[in-house]
């Protein structure tokens, strides 16, 4: 005897009762076999993507490594400028620069006296350099500034001899220096104002109307360092001369204009004084 058929499910029973209504078949998953032949052919021609890709900007991708950084240039070395003669010519030139070093004499060494004097020509070569034995007894050698020591007095010349030598060397020449009134004072000498070129007095070199030190000017104008410890009159005179040479053209032009203007003022003053007195300046005055 055959076994009875299994009971129908609710969905099957409904389908059997209404044969026109059948469940829609589920769509099959699209596979490679169901693709349009044209699309399959096109897909085969397209390049396949790489197995692993890195998203982001081009410079961050592994297949485009960032360029190596440019090698950094070594920092430029600061070259110390040395003040050396610009020629081998040691002759006297139209302009000479002077620098003096002083020692202390008198009570407590408070009074300055000439201890050494140096002259250099326009090329920076030494034309005169002598240690000086002052008239008065030296109380303070001021070595930390002057560089003068007792041993230097063994070969020093008497003051009056040195004074005469310097007076002959600077006569009729342009005298260059820094704060020349100090040098001329200890030398007990004078010099025509029209022939003096003082780097401490030149208006162009002043800062807010104030005089500047030779050390400061040399660093700015020449890019050189001087007076680091003891002063050297050769170096100081050479620095003043080179500063003058660098501004010589404009400096000399300004000097000519200044003296031309002063001469005009003097002539006007003489003319006015003559007119005020009622005397003709062209007629000599007869004294009875």
mmCIF file of C-alpha atoms in Angstrom:
data_model
loop_
_atom_site.group_PDB
_atom_site.id
_atom_site.type_symbol
_atom_site.label_atom_id
_atom_site.label_comp_id
_atom_site.label_asym_id
_atom_site.label_seq_id
_atom_site.Cartn_x
_atom_site.Cartn_y
_atom_site.Cartn_z
ATOM 1 C CA UNK A 1 0.000 0.000 0.000
ATOM 2 C CA UNK A 2 1.444 3.375 -1.101
ATOM 3 C CA UNK A 3 2.247 6.127 1.395
ATOM 4 C CA UNK A 4 0.043 9.233 1.307
ATOM 5 C CA UNK A 5 1.439 12.413 -0.388
ATOM 6 C CA UNK A 6 2.979 15.080 1.862
ATOM 7 C CA UNK A 7 0.738 17.948 2.831
ATOM 8 C CA UNK A 8 0.874 21.056 0.639
ATOM 9 C CA UNK A 9 2.289 24.315 1.909
ATOM 10 C CA UNK A 10 0.148 27.469 2.084
ATOM 11 C CA UNK A 11 1.838 28.919 -1.018
ATOM 12 C CA UNK A 12 1.373 25.713 -2.986
ATOM 13 C CA UNK A 13 -2.246 25.426 -1.905
ATOM 14 C CA UNK A 14 -2.953 28.997 -3.041
ATOM 15 C CA UNK A 15 -1.289 28.294 -6.385
ATOM 16 C CA UNK A 16 -3.308 25.176 -6.848
ATOM 17 C CA UNK A 17 -6.536 27.010 -6.088
ATOM 18 C CA UNK A 18 -5.610 29.817 -8.578
ATOM 19 C CA UNK A 19 -3.630 28.287 -11.445
ATOM 20 C CA UNK A 20 -3.363 31.624 -13.368
ATOM 21 C CA UNK A 21 -1.332 33.267 -10.586
ATOM 22 C CA UNK A 22 2.121 31.835 -10.447
ATOM 23 C CA UNK A 23 5.130 33.217 -8.525
ATOM 24 C CA UNK A 24 7.616 35.170 -10.583
ATOM 25 C CA UNK A 25 10.926 33.406 -10.983
ATOM 26 C CA UNK A 26 13.849 35.066 -9.203
ATOM 27 C CA UNK A 27 16.388 36.696 -11.544
ATOM 28 C CA UNK A 28 19.590 34.782 -11.859
ATOM 29 C CA UNK A 29 22.878 36.415 -10.822
ATOM 30 C CA UNK A 30 24.580 38.024 -13.758
ATOM 31 C CA UNK A 31 27.657 36.096 -14.587
ATOM 32 C CA UNK A 32 30.269 36.151 -17.271
ATOM 33 C CA UNK A 33 28.086 33.949 -19.484
ATOM 34 C CA UNK A 34 25.117 36.355 -19.361
ATOM 35 C CA UNK A 35 27.160 39.450 -20.470
ATOM 36 C CA UNK A 36 26.516 41.000 -23.828
ATOM 37 C CA UNK A 37 29.094 39.629 -26.266
ATOM 38 C CA UNK A 38 30.052 43.138 -27.376
ATOM 39 C CA UNK A 39 30.641 44.249 -23.791
ATOM 40 C CA UNK A 40 32.651 41.123 -23.044
ATOM 41 C CA UNK A 41 34.838 41.805 -26.078
ATOM 42 C CA UNK A 42 35.330 45.446 -25.063
ATOM 43 C CA UNK A 43 36.149 44.483 -21.492
ATOM 44 C CA UNK A 44 38.825 42.091 -22.650
ATOM 45 C CA UNK A 45 40.555 44.932 -24.519
ATOM 46 C CA UNK A 46 40.578 47.320 -21.546
ATOM 47 C CA UNK A 47 43.771 47.346 -19.414
ATOM 48 C CA UNK A 48 43.420 45.474 -16.194
ATOM 49 C CA UNK A 49 43.918 47.517 -13.000
ATOM 50 C CA UNK A 50 47.026 46.919 -10.925
ATOM 51 C CA UNK A 51 46.735 44.492 -8.099
ATOM 52 C CA UNK A 52 47.333 47.194 -5.493
ATOM 53 C CA UNK A 53 46.885 50.904 -6.069
ATOM 54 C CA UNK A 54 47.752 53.853 -3.915
ATOM 55 C CA UNK A 55 45.346 56.721 -3.847
ATOM 56 C CA UNK A 56 46.521 60.301 -3.461
ATOM 57 C CA UNK A 57 48.625 62.841 -5.261
ATOM 58 C CA UNK A 58 51.179 61.766 -7.791
ATOM 59 C CA UNK A 59 54.112 62.796 -5.623
ATOM 60 C CA UNK A 60 52.955 60.448 -2.850
ATOM 61 C CA UNK A 61 52.651 57.326 -5.055
ATOM 62 C CA UNK A 62 55.233 54.609 -4.770
ATOM 63 C CA UNK A 63 55.655 54.393 -8.568
ATOM 64 C CA UNK A 64 56.500 58.127 -8.655
ATOM 65 C CA UNK A 65 59.070 58.613 -5.906
ATOM 66 C CA UNK A 66 59.604 62.202 -4.752
ATOM 67 C CA UNK A 67 62.757 63.790 -6.146
ATOM 68 C CA UNK A 68 65.800 63.825 -3.928
ATOM 69 C CA UNK A 69 66.301 67.176 -2.126
ATOM 70 C CA UNK A 70 68.848 69.464 -3.729
ATOM 71 C CA UNK A 71 72.161 69.463 -1.925
ATOM 72 C CA UNK A 72 72.465 72.480 0.344
ATOM 73 C CA UNK A 73 75.373 74.785 -0.354
ATOM 74 C CA UNK A 74 77.793 75.271 2.513
ATOM 75 C CA UNK A 75 77.445 78.591 4.306
ATOM 76 C CA UNK A 76 79.722 81.253 2.867
ATOM 77 C CA UNK A 77 82.738 81.855 5.042
ATOM 78 C CA UNK A 78 83.181 85.373 6.363
ATOM 79 C CA UNK A 79 86.393 86.604 4.814
ATOM 80 C CA UNK A 80 88.315 88.932 7.074
ATOM 81 C CA UNK A 81 89.526 91.935 5.092
ATOM 82 C CA UNK A 82 93.102 92.899 5.833
ATOM 83 C CA UNK A 83 94.406 96.385 5.236
ATOM 84 C CA UNK A 84 97.475 95.901 3.078
ATOM 85 C CA UNK A 85 99.268 98.320 0.721
ATOM 86 C CA UNK A 86 97.835 98.462 -2.767
ATOM 87 C CA UNK A 87 101.228 99.071 -4.373
ATOM 88 C CA UNK A 88 104.949 98.653 -3.706
ATOM 89 C CA UNK A 89 105.500 102.381 -4.191
ATOM 90 C CA UNK A 90 106.943 103.865 -0.974
ATOM 91 C CA UNK A 91 107.450 107.388 -2.280
ATOM 92 C CA UNK A 92 105.811 110.488 -0.870
ATOM 93 C CA UNK A 93 102.456 111.190 -2.499
ATOM 94 C CA UNK A 94 100.323 114.314 -2.680
ATOM 95 C CA UNK A 95 98.271 113.009 0.259
ATOM 96 C CA UNK A 96 99.741 111.393 3.379
ATOM 97 C CA UNK A 97 97.950 109.959 6.387
ATOM 98 C CA UNK A 98 99.213 110.348 9.937
ATOM 99 C CA UNK A 99 98.431 108.582 13.202
ATOM 100 C CA UNK A 100 99.994 109.083 16.601
ATOM 101 C CA UNK A 101 100.043 107.003 19.752
ATOM 102 C CA UNK A 102 100.279 108.816 23.056
ATOM 103 C CA UNK A 103 101.809 108.087 26.447
ATOM 104 C CA UNK A 104 100.959 109.673 29.778
ATOM 105 C CA UNK A 105 103.168 112.299 31.397
ATOM 106 C CA UNK A 106 102.733 114.742 34.267
ATOM 107 C CA UNK A 107 100.810 114.099 37.480
ATOM 108 C CA UNK A 108 99.292 110.633 37.334
ATOM 109 C CA UNK A 109 100.072 110.393 33.626
ATOM 110 C CA UNK A 110 96.965 112.414 32.807
ATOM 111 C CA UNK A 111 98.712 114.592 30.221
ATOM 112 C CA UNK A 112 99.210 113.137 26.743
ATOM 113 C CA UNK A 113 102.586 113.227 25.002
ATOM 114 C CA UNK A 114 103.759 111.821 21.679
ATOM 115 C CA UNK A 115 105.060 108.256 21.952
ATOM 116 C CA UNK A 116 104.972 107.096 18.331
ATOM 117 C CA UNK A 117 104.092 108.646 14.978
ATOM 118 C CA UNK A 118 103.462 106.988 11.614
ATOM 119 C CA UNK A 119 102.949 108.389 8.122
ATOM 120 C CA UNK A 120 101.701 106.375 5.148
ATOM 121 C CA UNK A 121 101.332 107.394 1.500
ATOM 122 C CA UNK A 122 98.298 107.058 -0.752
ATOM 123 C CA UNK A 123 99.088 103.394 -1.393
ATOM 124 C CA UNK A 124 99.198 102.589 2.323
ATOM 125 C CA UNK A 125 102.964 102.146 2.462
ATOM 126 C CA UNK A 126 104.866 103.448 5.478
ATOM 127 C CA UNK A 127 107.007 106.490 4.725
ATOM 128 C CA UNK A 128 107.830 107.344 8.340
ATOM 129 C CA UNK A 129 107.465 105.405 11.597
ATOM 130 C CA UNK A 130 109.321 106.355 14.757
ATOM 131 C CA UNK A 131 109.027 105.894 18.508
ATOM 132 C CA UNK A 132 109.378 109.189 20.318
ATOM 133 C CA UNK A 133 111.048 110.078 23.604
ATOM 134 C CA UNK A 134 108.914 112.826 25.157
ATOM 135 C CA UNK A 135 110.396 115.897 26.769
ATOM 136 C CA UNK A 136 108.766 114.982 30.084
ATOM 137 C CA UNK A 137 109.175 111.757 32.038
ATOM 138 C CA UNK A 138 106.764 108.976 31.015
ATOM 139 C CA UNK A 139 104.452 108.041 33.878
ATOM 140 C CA UNK A 140 101.998 105.798 32.000
ATOM 141 C CA UNK A 141 102.853 103.991 28.782
ATOM 142 C CA UNK A 142 99.160 103.222 28.173
ATOM 143 C CA UNK A 143 100.275 99.939 26.632
ATOM 144 C CA UNK A 144 96.772 98.430 26.444
ATOM 145 C CA UNK A 145 95.922 101.109 23.864
ATOM 146 C CA UNK A 146 99.197 102.512 22.520
ATOM 147 C CA UNK A 147 101.108 99.241 22.357
ATOM 148 C CA UNK A 148 104.177 101.163 23.566
ATOM 149 C CA UNK A 149 106.462 99.515 26.140
ATOM 150 C CA UNK A 150 109.565 100.697 28.018
ATOM 151 C CA UNK A 151 111.827 98.697 25.676
ATOM 152 C CA UNK A 152 110.677 100.827 22.732
ATOM 153 C CA UNK A 153 112.265 103.902 24.297
ATOM 154 C CA UNK A 154 115.706 102.362 23.786
ATOM 155 C CA UNK A 155 115.540 103.166 20.059
ATOM 156 C CA UNK A 156 113.258 106.190 20.317
ATOM 157 C CA UNK A 157 114.191 109.587 18.854
ATOM 158 C CA UNK A 158 113.945 112.865 20.700
ATOM 159 C CA UNK A 159 110.694 114.744 20.280
ATOM 160 C CA UNK A 160 112.239 117.789 18.576
ATOM 161 C CA UNK A 161 113.911 115.628 15.937
ATOM 162 C CA UNK A 162 110.690 113.803 15.115
ATOM 163 C CA UNK A 163 108.690 117.024 15.063
ATOM 164 C CA UNK A 164 111.027 118.527 12.486
ATOM 165 C CA UNK A 165 110.915 115.399 10.313
ATOM 166 C CA UNK A 166 107.117 115.270 10.303
ATOM 167 C CA UNK A 167 106.794 118.996 9.589
ATOM 168 C CA UNK A 168 108.955 118.627 6.477
ATOM 169 C CA UNK A 169 107.074 115.550 5.269
ATOM 170 C CA UNK A 170 103.571 117.022 5.519
ATOM 171 C CA UNK A 171 104.433 120.502 4.233
ATOM 172 C CA UNK A 172 102.384 121.364 1.118
ATOM 173 C CA UNK A 173 100.541 118.023 1.189
ATOM 174 C CA UNK A 174 97.006 116.920 1.962
ATOM 175 C CA UNK A 175 96.984 115.537 5.485
ATOM 176 C CA UNK A 176 94.596 112.633 6.096
ATOM 177 C CA UNK A 177 93.685 111.182 9.464
ATOM 178 C CA UNK A 178 91.038 110.653 12.111
ATOM 179 C CA UNK A 179 90.555 113.358 14.771
ATOM 180 C CA UNK A 180 93.639 115.116 13.460
ATOM 181 C CA UNK A 181 93.446 117.858 16.067
ATOM 182 C CA UNK A 182 94.724 115.342 18.656
ATOM 183 C CA UNK A 183 97.673 114.320 16.476
ATOM 184 C CA UNK A 184 98.643 117.883 15.607
ATOM 185 C CA UNK A 185 98.338 118.897 19.261
ATOM 186 C CA UNK A 186 100.868 116.353 20.539
ATOM 187 C CA UNK A 187 103.129 117.138 17.569
ATOM 188 C CA UNK A 188 102.891 120.865 18.403
ATOM 189 C CA UNK A 189 102.277 121.502 14.707
ATOM 190 C CA UNK A 190 99.681 123.255 12.601
ATOM 191 C CA UNK A 191 98.453 122.622 9.070
ATOM 192 C CA UNK A 192 96.403 124.662 6.569
ATOM 193 C CA UNK A 193 92.718 123.904 6.981
ATOM 194 C CA UNK A 194 92.237 123.591 3.223
ATOM 195 C CA UNK A 195 94.686 120.685 3.197
ATOM 196 C CA UNK A 196 93.142 118.701 6.066
ATOM 197 C CA UNK A 197 90.962 115.649 5.355
ATOM 198 C CA UNK A 198 89.637 114.443 8.695
ATOM 199 C CA UNK A 199 87.454 111.323 8.551
ATOM 200 C CA UNK A 200 85.887 112.254 11.911
ATOM 201 C CA UNK A 201 84.728 115.647 10.609
ATOM 202 C CA UNK A 202 83.462 114.726 7.144
ATOM 203 C CA UNK A 203 79.682 115.197 7.150
ATOM 204 C CA UNK A 204 79.013 112.125 5.009
ATOM 205 C CA UNK A 205 80.478 109.845 7.681
ATOM 206 C CA UNK A 206 78.544 111.267 10.610
ATOM 207 C CA UNK A 207 75.634 109.416 12.184
ATOM 208 C CA UNK A 208 72.820 111.705 13.270
ATOM 209 C CA UNK A 209 75.312 114.549 13.326
ATOM 210 C CA UNK A 210 77.681 112.739 15.698
ATOM 211 C CA UNK A 211 81.298 111.812 15.014
ATOM 212 C CA UNK A 212 82.066 108.139 14.637
ATOM 213 C CA UNK A 213 85.115 106.172 15.686
ATOM 214 C CA UNK A 214 87.714 105.079 13.159
ATOM 215 C CA UNK A 215 86.999 101.482 14.127
ATOM 216 C CA UNK A 216 83.324 101.881 13.247
ATOM 217 C CA UNK A 217 84.043 103.664 9.960
ATOM 218 C CA UNK A 218 86.608 101.094 8.894
ATOM 219 C CA UNK A 219 84.159 98.255 9.496
ATOM 220 C CA UNK A 220 81.409 99.957 7.481
ATOM 221 C CA UNK A 221 83.382 101.509 4.623
ATOM 222 C CA UNK A 222 86.187 98.975 4.209
ATOM 223 C CA UNK A 223 84.707 95.863 5.820
ATOM 224 C CA UNK A 224 87.830 95.439 7.944
ATOM 225 C CA UNK A 225 88.386 95.082 11.675
ATOM 226 C CA UNK A 226 90.953 97.223 13.461
ATOM 227 C CA UNK A 227 91.823 98.108 17.049
ATOM 228 C CA UNK A 228 90.823 94.691 18.358
ATOM 229 C CA UNK A 229 93.375 94.974 21.152
ATOM 230 C CA UNK A 230 96.366 97.319 21.133
ATOM 231 C CA UNK A 231 96.222 100.065 18.515
ATOM 232 C CA UNK A 232 98.651 100.002 15.618
ATOM 233 C CA UNK A 233 99.393 103.459 14.128
ATOM 234 C CA UNK A 234 100.315 101.890 10.787
ATOM 235 C CA UNK A 235 96.960 100.148 10.573
ATOM 236 C CA UNK A 236 95.035 103.215 11.746
ATOM 237 C CA UNK A 237 96.767 105.579 9.311
ATOM 238 C CA UNK A 238 96.252 103.097 6.487
ATOM 239 C CA UNK A 239 92.544 102.778 7.337
ATOM 240 C CA UNK A 240 92.070 106.568 7.268
ATOM 241 C CA UNK A 241 93.868 106.799 3.921
ATOM 242 C CA UNK A 242 91.814 104.012 2.313
ATOM 243 C CA UNK A 243 88.562 105.575 3.536
ATOM 244 C CA UNK A 244 89.661 108.887 2.036
ATOM 245 C CA UNK A 245 90.629 107.231 -1.256
ATOM 246 C CA UNK A 246 87.224 105.587 -1.524
ATOM 247 C CA UNK A 247 85.431 108.941 -1.241
ATOM 248 C CA UNK A 248 88.183 111.130 -2.674
ATOM 249 C CA UNK A 249 86.397 112.338 -5.796
ATOM 250 C CA UNK A 250 83.257 113.604 -4.048
ATOM 251 C CA UNK A 251 85.197 114.788 -1.003
ATOM 252 C CA UNK A 252 87.554 116.977 -3.026
ATOM 253 C CA UNK A 253 84.652 118.411 -5.011
ATOM 254 C CA UNK A 254 82.873 119.367 -1.798
ATOM 255 C CA UNK A 255 86.024 120.981 -0.402
ATOM 256 C CA UNK A 256 86.458 123.141 -3.502
ATOM 257 C CA UNK A 257 82.853 124.299 -3.359
ATOM 258 C CA UNK A 258 83.124 125.137 0.339
ATOM 259 C CA UNK A 259 86.247 127.255 -0.047
ATOM 260 C CA UNK A 260 84.847 128.945 -3.162
ATOM 261 C CA UNK A 261 81.755 129.921 -1.188
ATOM 262 C CA UNK A 262 83.829 131.161 1.753
ATOM 263 C CA UNK A 263 85.980 133.285 -0.509
ATOM 264 C CA UNK A 264 82.854 134.910 -1.972
ATOM 265 C CA UNK A 265 81.602 135.747 1.506
ATOM 266 C CA UNK A 266 84.948 137.278 2.429
ATOM 267 C CA UNK A 267 84.973 139.433 -0.681
ATOM 268 C CA UNK A 268 81.430 140.621 -0.020
ATOM 269 C CA UNK A 269 82.332 141.436 3.561
ATOM 270 C CA UNK A 270 85.362 143.477 2.503
ATOM 271 C CA UNK A 271 83.311 145.318 -0.100
ATOM 272 C CA UNK A 272 80.574 146.217 2.392
ATOM 273 C CA UNK A 273 83.087 147.394 4.989
ATOM 274 C CA UNK A 274 84.778 149.591 2.390
ATOM 275 C CA UNK A 275 81.446 151.081 1.300
ATOM 276 C CA UNK A 276 80.456 151.738 4.885
ATOM 277 C CA UNK A 277 83.623 153.675 5.581
ATOM 278 C CA UNK A 278 83.149 155.763 2.416
ATOM 279 C CA UNK A 279 86.588 154.892 1.118
ATOM 280 C CA UNK A 280 87.243 153.579 -2.348
ATOM 281 C CA UNK A 281 88.917 150.172 -1.943
ATOM 282 C CA UNK A 282 90.906 150.830 -5.134
ATOM 283 C CA UNK A 283 92.410 154.060 -3.785
ATOM 284 C CA UNK A 284 95.221 153.584 -1.258
ATOM 285 C CA UNK A 285 94.766 155.304 2.081
ATOM 286 C CA UNK A 286 97.453 157.859 2.897
ATOM 287 C CA UNK A 287 98.450 157.907 6.518
ATOM 288 C CA UNK A 288 99.681 161.317 7.738
#
